mmCIF file of C-alpha atoms in Angstrom:
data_model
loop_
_atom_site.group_PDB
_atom_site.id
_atom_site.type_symbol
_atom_site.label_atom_id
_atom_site.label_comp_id
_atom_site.label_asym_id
_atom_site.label_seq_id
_atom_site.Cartn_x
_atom_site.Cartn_y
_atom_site.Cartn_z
ATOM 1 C CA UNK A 13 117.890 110.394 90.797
ATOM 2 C CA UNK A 14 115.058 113.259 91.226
ATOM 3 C CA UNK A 15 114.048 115.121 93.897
ATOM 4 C CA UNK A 16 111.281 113.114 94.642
ATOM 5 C CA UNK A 17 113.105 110.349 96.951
ATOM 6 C CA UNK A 18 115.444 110.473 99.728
ATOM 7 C CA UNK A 19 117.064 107.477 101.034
ATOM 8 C CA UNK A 20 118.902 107.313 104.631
ATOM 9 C CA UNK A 21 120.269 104.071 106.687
ATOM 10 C CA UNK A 22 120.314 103.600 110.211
ATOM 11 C CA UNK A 23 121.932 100.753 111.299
ATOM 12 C CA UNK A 24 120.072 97.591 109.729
ATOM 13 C CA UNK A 25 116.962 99.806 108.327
ATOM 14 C CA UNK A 26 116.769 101.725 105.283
ATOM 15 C CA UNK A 27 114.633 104.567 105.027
ATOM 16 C CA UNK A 28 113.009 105.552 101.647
ATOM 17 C CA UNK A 29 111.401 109.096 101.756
ATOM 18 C CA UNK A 30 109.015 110.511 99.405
ATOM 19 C CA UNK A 31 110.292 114.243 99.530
ATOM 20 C CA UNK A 32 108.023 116.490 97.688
ATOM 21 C CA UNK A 33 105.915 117.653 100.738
ATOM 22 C CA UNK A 34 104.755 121.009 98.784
ATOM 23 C CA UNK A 35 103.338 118.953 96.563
ATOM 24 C CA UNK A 36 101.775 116.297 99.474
ATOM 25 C CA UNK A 37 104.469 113.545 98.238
ATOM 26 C CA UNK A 38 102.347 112.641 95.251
ATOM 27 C CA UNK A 39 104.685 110.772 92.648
ATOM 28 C CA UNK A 40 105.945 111.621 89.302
ATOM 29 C CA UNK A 41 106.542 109.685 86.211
ATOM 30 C CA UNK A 42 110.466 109.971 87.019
ATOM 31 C CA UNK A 43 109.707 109.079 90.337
ATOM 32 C CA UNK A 44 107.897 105.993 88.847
ATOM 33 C CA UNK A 45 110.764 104.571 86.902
ATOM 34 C CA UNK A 46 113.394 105.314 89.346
ATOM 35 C CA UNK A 47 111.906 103.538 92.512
ATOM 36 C CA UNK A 48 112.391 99.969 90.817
ATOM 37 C CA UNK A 49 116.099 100.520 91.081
ATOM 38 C CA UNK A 50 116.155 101.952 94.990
ATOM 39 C CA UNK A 51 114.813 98.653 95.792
ATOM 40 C CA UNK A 52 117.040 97.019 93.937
ATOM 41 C CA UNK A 53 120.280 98.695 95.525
ATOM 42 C CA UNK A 54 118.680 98.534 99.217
ATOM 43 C CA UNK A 55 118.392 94.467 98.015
ATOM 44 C CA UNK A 56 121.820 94.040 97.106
ATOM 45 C CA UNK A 57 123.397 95.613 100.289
ATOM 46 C CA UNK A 58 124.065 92.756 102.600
ATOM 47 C CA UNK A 59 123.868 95.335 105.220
ATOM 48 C CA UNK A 60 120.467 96.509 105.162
ATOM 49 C CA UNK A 61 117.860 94.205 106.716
ATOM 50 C CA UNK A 62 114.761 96.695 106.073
ATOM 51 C CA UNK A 63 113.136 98.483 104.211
ATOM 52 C CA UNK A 64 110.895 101.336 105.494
ATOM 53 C CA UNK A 65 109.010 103.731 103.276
ATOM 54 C CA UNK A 66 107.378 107.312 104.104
ATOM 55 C CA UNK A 67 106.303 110.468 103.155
ATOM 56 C CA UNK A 68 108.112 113.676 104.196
ATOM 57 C CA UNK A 69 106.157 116.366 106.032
ATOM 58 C CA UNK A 70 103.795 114.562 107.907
ATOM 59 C CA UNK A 71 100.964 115.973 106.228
ATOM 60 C CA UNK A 72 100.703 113.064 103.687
ATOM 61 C CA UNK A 73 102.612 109.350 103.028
ATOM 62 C CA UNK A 74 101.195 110.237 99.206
ATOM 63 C CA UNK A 75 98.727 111.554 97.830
ATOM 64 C CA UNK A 76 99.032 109.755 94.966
ATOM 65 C CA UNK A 77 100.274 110.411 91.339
ATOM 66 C CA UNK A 78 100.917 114.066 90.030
ATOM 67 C CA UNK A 79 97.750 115.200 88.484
ATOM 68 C CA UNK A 80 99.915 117.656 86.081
ATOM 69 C CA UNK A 81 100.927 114.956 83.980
ATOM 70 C CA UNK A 82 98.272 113.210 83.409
ATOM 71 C CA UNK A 83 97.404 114.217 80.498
ATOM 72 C CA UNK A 84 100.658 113.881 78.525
ATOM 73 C CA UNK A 85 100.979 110.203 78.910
ATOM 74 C CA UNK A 86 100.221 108.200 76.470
ATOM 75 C CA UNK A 87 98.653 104.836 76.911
ATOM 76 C CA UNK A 88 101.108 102.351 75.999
ATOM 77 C CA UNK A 89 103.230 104.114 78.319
ATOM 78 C CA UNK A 90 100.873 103.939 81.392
ATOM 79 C CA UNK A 91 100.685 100.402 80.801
ATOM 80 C CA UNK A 92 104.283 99.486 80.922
ATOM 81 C CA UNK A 93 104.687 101.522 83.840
ATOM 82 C CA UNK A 94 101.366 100.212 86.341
ATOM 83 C CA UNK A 95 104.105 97.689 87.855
ATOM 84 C CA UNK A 96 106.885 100.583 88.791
ATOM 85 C CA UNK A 97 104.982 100.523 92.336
ATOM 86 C CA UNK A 98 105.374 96.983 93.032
ATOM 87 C CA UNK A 99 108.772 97.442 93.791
ATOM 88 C CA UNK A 100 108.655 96.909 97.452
ATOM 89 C CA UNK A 101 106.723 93.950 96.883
ATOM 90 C CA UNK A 102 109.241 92.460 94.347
ATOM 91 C CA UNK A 103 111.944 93.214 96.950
ATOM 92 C CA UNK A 104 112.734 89.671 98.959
ATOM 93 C CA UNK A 105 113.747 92.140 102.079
ATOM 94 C CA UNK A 106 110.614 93.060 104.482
ATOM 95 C CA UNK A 107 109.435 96.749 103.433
ATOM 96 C CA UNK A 108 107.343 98.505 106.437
ATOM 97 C CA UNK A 109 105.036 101.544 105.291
ATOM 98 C CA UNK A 110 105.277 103.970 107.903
ATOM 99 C CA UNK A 111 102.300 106.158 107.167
ATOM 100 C CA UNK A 112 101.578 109.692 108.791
ATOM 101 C CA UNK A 113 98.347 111.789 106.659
ATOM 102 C CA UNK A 114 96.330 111.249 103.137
ATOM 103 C CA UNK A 115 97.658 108.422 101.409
ATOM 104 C CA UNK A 116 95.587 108.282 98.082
ATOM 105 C CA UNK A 117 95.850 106.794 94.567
ATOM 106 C CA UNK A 118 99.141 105.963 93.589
ATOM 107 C CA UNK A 119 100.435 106.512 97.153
ATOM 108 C CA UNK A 120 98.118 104.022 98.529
ATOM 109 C CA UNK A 121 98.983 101.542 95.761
ATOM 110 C CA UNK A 122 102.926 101.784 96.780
ATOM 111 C CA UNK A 123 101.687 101.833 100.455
ATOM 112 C CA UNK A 124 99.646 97.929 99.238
ATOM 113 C CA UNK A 125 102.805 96.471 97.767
ATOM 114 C CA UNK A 126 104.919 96.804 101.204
ATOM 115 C CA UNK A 127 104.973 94.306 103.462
ATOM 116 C CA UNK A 128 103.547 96.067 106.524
ATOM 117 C CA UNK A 129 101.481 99.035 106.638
ATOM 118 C CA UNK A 130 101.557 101.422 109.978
ATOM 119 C CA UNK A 131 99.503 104.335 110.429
ATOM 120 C CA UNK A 132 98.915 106.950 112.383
ATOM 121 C CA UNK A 133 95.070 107.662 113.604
ATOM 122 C CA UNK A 134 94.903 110.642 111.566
ATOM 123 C CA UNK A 135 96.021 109.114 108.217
ATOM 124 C CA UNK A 136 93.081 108.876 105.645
ATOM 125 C CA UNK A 137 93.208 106.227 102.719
ATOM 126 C CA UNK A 138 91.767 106.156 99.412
ATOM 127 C CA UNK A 139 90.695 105.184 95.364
ATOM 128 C CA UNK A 140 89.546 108.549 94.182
ATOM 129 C CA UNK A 141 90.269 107.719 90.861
ATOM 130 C CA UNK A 142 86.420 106.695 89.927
ATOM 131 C CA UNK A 143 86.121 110.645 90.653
ATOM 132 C CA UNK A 144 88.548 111.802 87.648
ATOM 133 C CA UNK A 145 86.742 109.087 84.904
ATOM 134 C CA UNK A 146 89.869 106.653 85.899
ATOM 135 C CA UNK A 147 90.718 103.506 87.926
ATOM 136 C CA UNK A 148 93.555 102.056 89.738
ATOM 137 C CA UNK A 149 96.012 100.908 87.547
ATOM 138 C CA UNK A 150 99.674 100.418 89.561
ATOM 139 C CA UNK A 151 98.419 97.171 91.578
ATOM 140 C CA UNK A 152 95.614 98.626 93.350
ATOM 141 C CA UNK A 153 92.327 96.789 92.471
ATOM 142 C CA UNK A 154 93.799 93.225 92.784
ATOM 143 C CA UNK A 155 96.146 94.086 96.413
ATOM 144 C CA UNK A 156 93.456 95.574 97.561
ATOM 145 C CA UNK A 157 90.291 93.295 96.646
ATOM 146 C CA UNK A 158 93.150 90.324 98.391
ATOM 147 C CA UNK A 159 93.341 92.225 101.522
ATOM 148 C CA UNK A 160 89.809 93.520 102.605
ATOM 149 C CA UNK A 161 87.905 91.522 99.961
ATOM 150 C CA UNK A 162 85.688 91.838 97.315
ATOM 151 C CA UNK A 163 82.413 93.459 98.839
ATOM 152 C CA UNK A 164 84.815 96.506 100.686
ATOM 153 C CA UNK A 165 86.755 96.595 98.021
ATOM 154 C CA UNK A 166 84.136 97.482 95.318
ATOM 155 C CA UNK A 167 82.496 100.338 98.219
ATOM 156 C CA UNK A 168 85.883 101.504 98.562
ATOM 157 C CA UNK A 169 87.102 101.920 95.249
ATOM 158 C CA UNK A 170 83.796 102.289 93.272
ATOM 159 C CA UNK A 171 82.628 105.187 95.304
ATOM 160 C CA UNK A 172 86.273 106.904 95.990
ATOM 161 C CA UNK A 173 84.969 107.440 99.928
ATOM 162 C CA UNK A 174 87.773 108.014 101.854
ATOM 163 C CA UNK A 175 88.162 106.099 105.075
ATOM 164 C CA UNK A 176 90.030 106.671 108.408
ATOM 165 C CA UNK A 177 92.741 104.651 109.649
ATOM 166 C CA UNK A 178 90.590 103.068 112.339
ATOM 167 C CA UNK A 179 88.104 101.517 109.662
ATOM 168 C CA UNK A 180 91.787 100.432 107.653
ATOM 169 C CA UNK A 181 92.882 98.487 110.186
ATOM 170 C CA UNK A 182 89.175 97.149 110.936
ATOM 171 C CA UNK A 183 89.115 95.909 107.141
ATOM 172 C CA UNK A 184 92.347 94.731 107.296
ATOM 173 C CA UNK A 185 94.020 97.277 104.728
ATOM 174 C CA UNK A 186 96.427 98.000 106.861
ATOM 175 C CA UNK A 187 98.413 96.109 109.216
ATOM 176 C CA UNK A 188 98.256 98.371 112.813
ATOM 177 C CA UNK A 189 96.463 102.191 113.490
ATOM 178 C CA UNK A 190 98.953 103.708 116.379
ATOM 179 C CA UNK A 191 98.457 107.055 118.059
ATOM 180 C CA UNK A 192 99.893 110.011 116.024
ATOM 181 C CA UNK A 193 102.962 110.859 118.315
ATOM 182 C CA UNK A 194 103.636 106.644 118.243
ATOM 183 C CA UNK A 195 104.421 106.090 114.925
ATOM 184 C CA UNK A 196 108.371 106.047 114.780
ATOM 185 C CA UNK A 197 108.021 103.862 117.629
ATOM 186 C CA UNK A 198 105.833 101.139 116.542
ATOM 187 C CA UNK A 199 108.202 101.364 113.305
ATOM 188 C CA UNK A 200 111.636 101.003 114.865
ATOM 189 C CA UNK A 201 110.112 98.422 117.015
ATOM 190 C CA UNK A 202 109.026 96.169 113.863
ATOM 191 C CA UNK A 203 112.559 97.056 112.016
ATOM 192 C CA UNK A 204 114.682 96.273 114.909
ATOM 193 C CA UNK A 205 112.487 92.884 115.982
ATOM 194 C CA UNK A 206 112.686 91.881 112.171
ATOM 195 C CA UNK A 207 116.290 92.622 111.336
ATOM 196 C CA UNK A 208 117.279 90.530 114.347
ATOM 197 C CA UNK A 209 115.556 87.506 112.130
ATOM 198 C CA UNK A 210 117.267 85.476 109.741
ATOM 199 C CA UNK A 211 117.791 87.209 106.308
ATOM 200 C CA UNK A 212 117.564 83.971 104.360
ATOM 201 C CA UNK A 213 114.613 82.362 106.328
ATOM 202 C CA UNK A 214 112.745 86.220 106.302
ATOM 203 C CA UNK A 215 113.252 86.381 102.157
ATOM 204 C CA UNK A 216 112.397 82.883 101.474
ATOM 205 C CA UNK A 217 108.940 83.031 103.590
ATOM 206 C CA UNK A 218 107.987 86.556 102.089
ATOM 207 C CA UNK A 219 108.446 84.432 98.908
ATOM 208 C CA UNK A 220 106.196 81.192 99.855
ATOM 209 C CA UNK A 221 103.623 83.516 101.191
ATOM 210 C CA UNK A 222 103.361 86.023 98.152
ATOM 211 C CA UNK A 223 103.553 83.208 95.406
ATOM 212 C CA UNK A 224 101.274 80.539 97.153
ATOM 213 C CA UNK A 225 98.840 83.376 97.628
ATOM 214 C CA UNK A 226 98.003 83.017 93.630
ATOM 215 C CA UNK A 227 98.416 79.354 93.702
ATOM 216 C CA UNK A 228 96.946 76.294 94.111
ATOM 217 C CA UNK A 229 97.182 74.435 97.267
ATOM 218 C CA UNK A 230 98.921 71.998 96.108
ATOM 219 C CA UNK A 231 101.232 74.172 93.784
ATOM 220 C CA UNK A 232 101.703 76.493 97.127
ATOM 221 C CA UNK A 233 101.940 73.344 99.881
ATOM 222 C CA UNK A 234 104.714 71.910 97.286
ATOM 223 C CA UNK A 235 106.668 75.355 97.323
ATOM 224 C CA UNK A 236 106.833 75.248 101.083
ATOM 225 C CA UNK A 237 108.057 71.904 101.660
ATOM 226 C CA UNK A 238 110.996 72.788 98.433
ATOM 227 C CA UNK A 239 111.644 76.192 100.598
ATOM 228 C CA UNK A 240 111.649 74.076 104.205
ATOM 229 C CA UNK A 241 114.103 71.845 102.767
ATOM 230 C CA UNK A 242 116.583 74.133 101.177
ATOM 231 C CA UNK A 243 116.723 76.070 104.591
ATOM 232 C CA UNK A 244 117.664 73.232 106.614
ATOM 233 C CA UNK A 245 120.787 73.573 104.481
ATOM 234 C CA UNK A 246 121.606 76.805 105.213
ATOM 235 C CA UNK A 247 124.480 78.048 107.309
ATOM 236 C CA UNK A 248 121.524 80.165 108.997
ATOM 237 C CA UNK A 249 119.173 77.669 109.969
ATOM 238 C CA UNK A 250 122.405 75.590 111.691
ATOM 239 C CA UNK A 251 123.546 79.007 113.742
ATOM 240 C CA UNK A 252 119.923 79.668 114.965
ATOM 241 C CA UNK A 253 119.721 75.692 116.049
ATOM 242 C CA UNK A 254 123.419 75.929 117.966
ATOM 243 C CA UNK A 255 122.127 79.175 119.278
ATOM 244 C CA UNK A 256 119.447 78.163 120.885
ATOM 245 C CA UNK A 257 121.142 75.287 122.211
ATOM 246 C CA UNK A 258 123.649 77.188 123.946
ATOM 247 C CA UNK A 259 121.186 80.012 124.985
ATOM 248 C CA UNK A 260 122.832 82.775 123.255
ATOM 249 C CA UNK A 261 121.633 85.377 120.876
ATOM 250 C CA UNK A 262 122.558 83.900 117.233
ATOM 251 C CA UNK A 263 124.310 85.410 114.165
ATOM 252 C CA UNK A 264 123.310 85.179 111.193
ATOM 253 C CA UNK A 265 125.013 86.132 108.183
ATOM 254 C CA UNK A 266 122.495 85.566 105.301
ATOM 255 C CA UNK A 267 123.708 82.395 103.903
#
């Protein structure tokens, strides 16, 4: 693995750093290809329950992709790798952004593809790609345009104007804007309140919700009853039923 990530574990929560604060975390092309399989080793550990990403420093979550290399990538190979940043949105675990400073470009694109997105007041988000004769191209245009809709979406990304964290969480970008010294807070908070949840039930949901988004009703209404049925099978859904009946905290194993 490069220098570029940095992965801890606390408990139930896994913590995926971007580490190149000299450089303002922006991400590499190694960096690009690796992240798919992080995700896919923080998936496949039974232990971890979340996923939290964030840039080292504090001075930036990301600001995006490393302008040096820009120019040496050819095109076929910048469109097999625009999908490298979904990762966290491929992952069937909840993935929290915990953002602290500029999170531009690329870095806002990996912030779109996580599940939750908390920021602190001074954070400042971003498209400034219209500014270098470029566009979005790792998820940005379409996660975005979903989330804050079309008419923000083409001010936002058209024009490259930045915008503060307060007008993010106005537009519905991201998820919560918390103080600056209430960041870890509001993110351990989240983490803790969604690893007590049941893994199956919280993997299963993040997988009506993302599908059915690009569906049809009907398509999407038909993959949550198929979902609701297969839980009630599920060695989960009986423990948080007995639990509750017997007023005590449940356990649930994932299966």
């Amino acid at each position: 693995m490069s220098d570029g990530w940095r992965v801890e574990r606390q408990g139930a929560r896994a913590t995926i750093w971007i580490d190149r604060p000299p450089k303002m975390n922006t991400i590499t092309v190694a960096m690009r290809h690796e992240l798919p399989q992080l995700f896919r080793d923080l998936e496949a550990n039974d232990a971890v329950r979340v996923v939290v990403v964030r840039g080292a420093g504090g001075a930036a979550f990301s600001a995006g992709g490393d302008v040096s290399e820009f120019l040496a990538q050819a095109p076929a190979d910048l469109e097999q790798w625009g999908d490298t940043l979904g990762a966290p949105e491929r992952c069937r675990k909840p993935v929290i952004a915990a953002i602290d400073g500029h999170t531009l470009g690329a870095g806002l694109e990996l912030a779109l593809a996580c599940d939750f997105r908390l920021a602190t007041l001074r954070s400042e988000f971003a498209f400034p790609e219209i500014r270098l004769g470029m566009i979005p191209g790792s998820g940005g245009t379409q996660r975005a345009a979903r989330l804050i809709g079309m008419t923000r979406a083409k001010l936002f990304m058209l024009t490259g104007q930045r915008i503060s964290a307060a007008r993010a969480e106005v537009w519905g970008l991201i998820t919560q804007a918390v103080p600056n010294d209430a960041l870890d807070g509001a993110v351990g908070e989240l983490a803790d309140e969604l690893a007590e949840r049941a893994p199956l039930a919280l993997r299963t949901l993040k997988t009506v919700l993302n599908r059915g988004a690009d569906a049809s009703v009907e398509a999407a209404l038909e993959l949550e009853r198929k979902a609701y049925a297969w839980l009630r099978s599920t060695h989960d859904y009986a423990e948080g039923v007995t639990a509750f009946l017997e007023k005590r905290p449940p356990q649930y194993r994932g299966r």
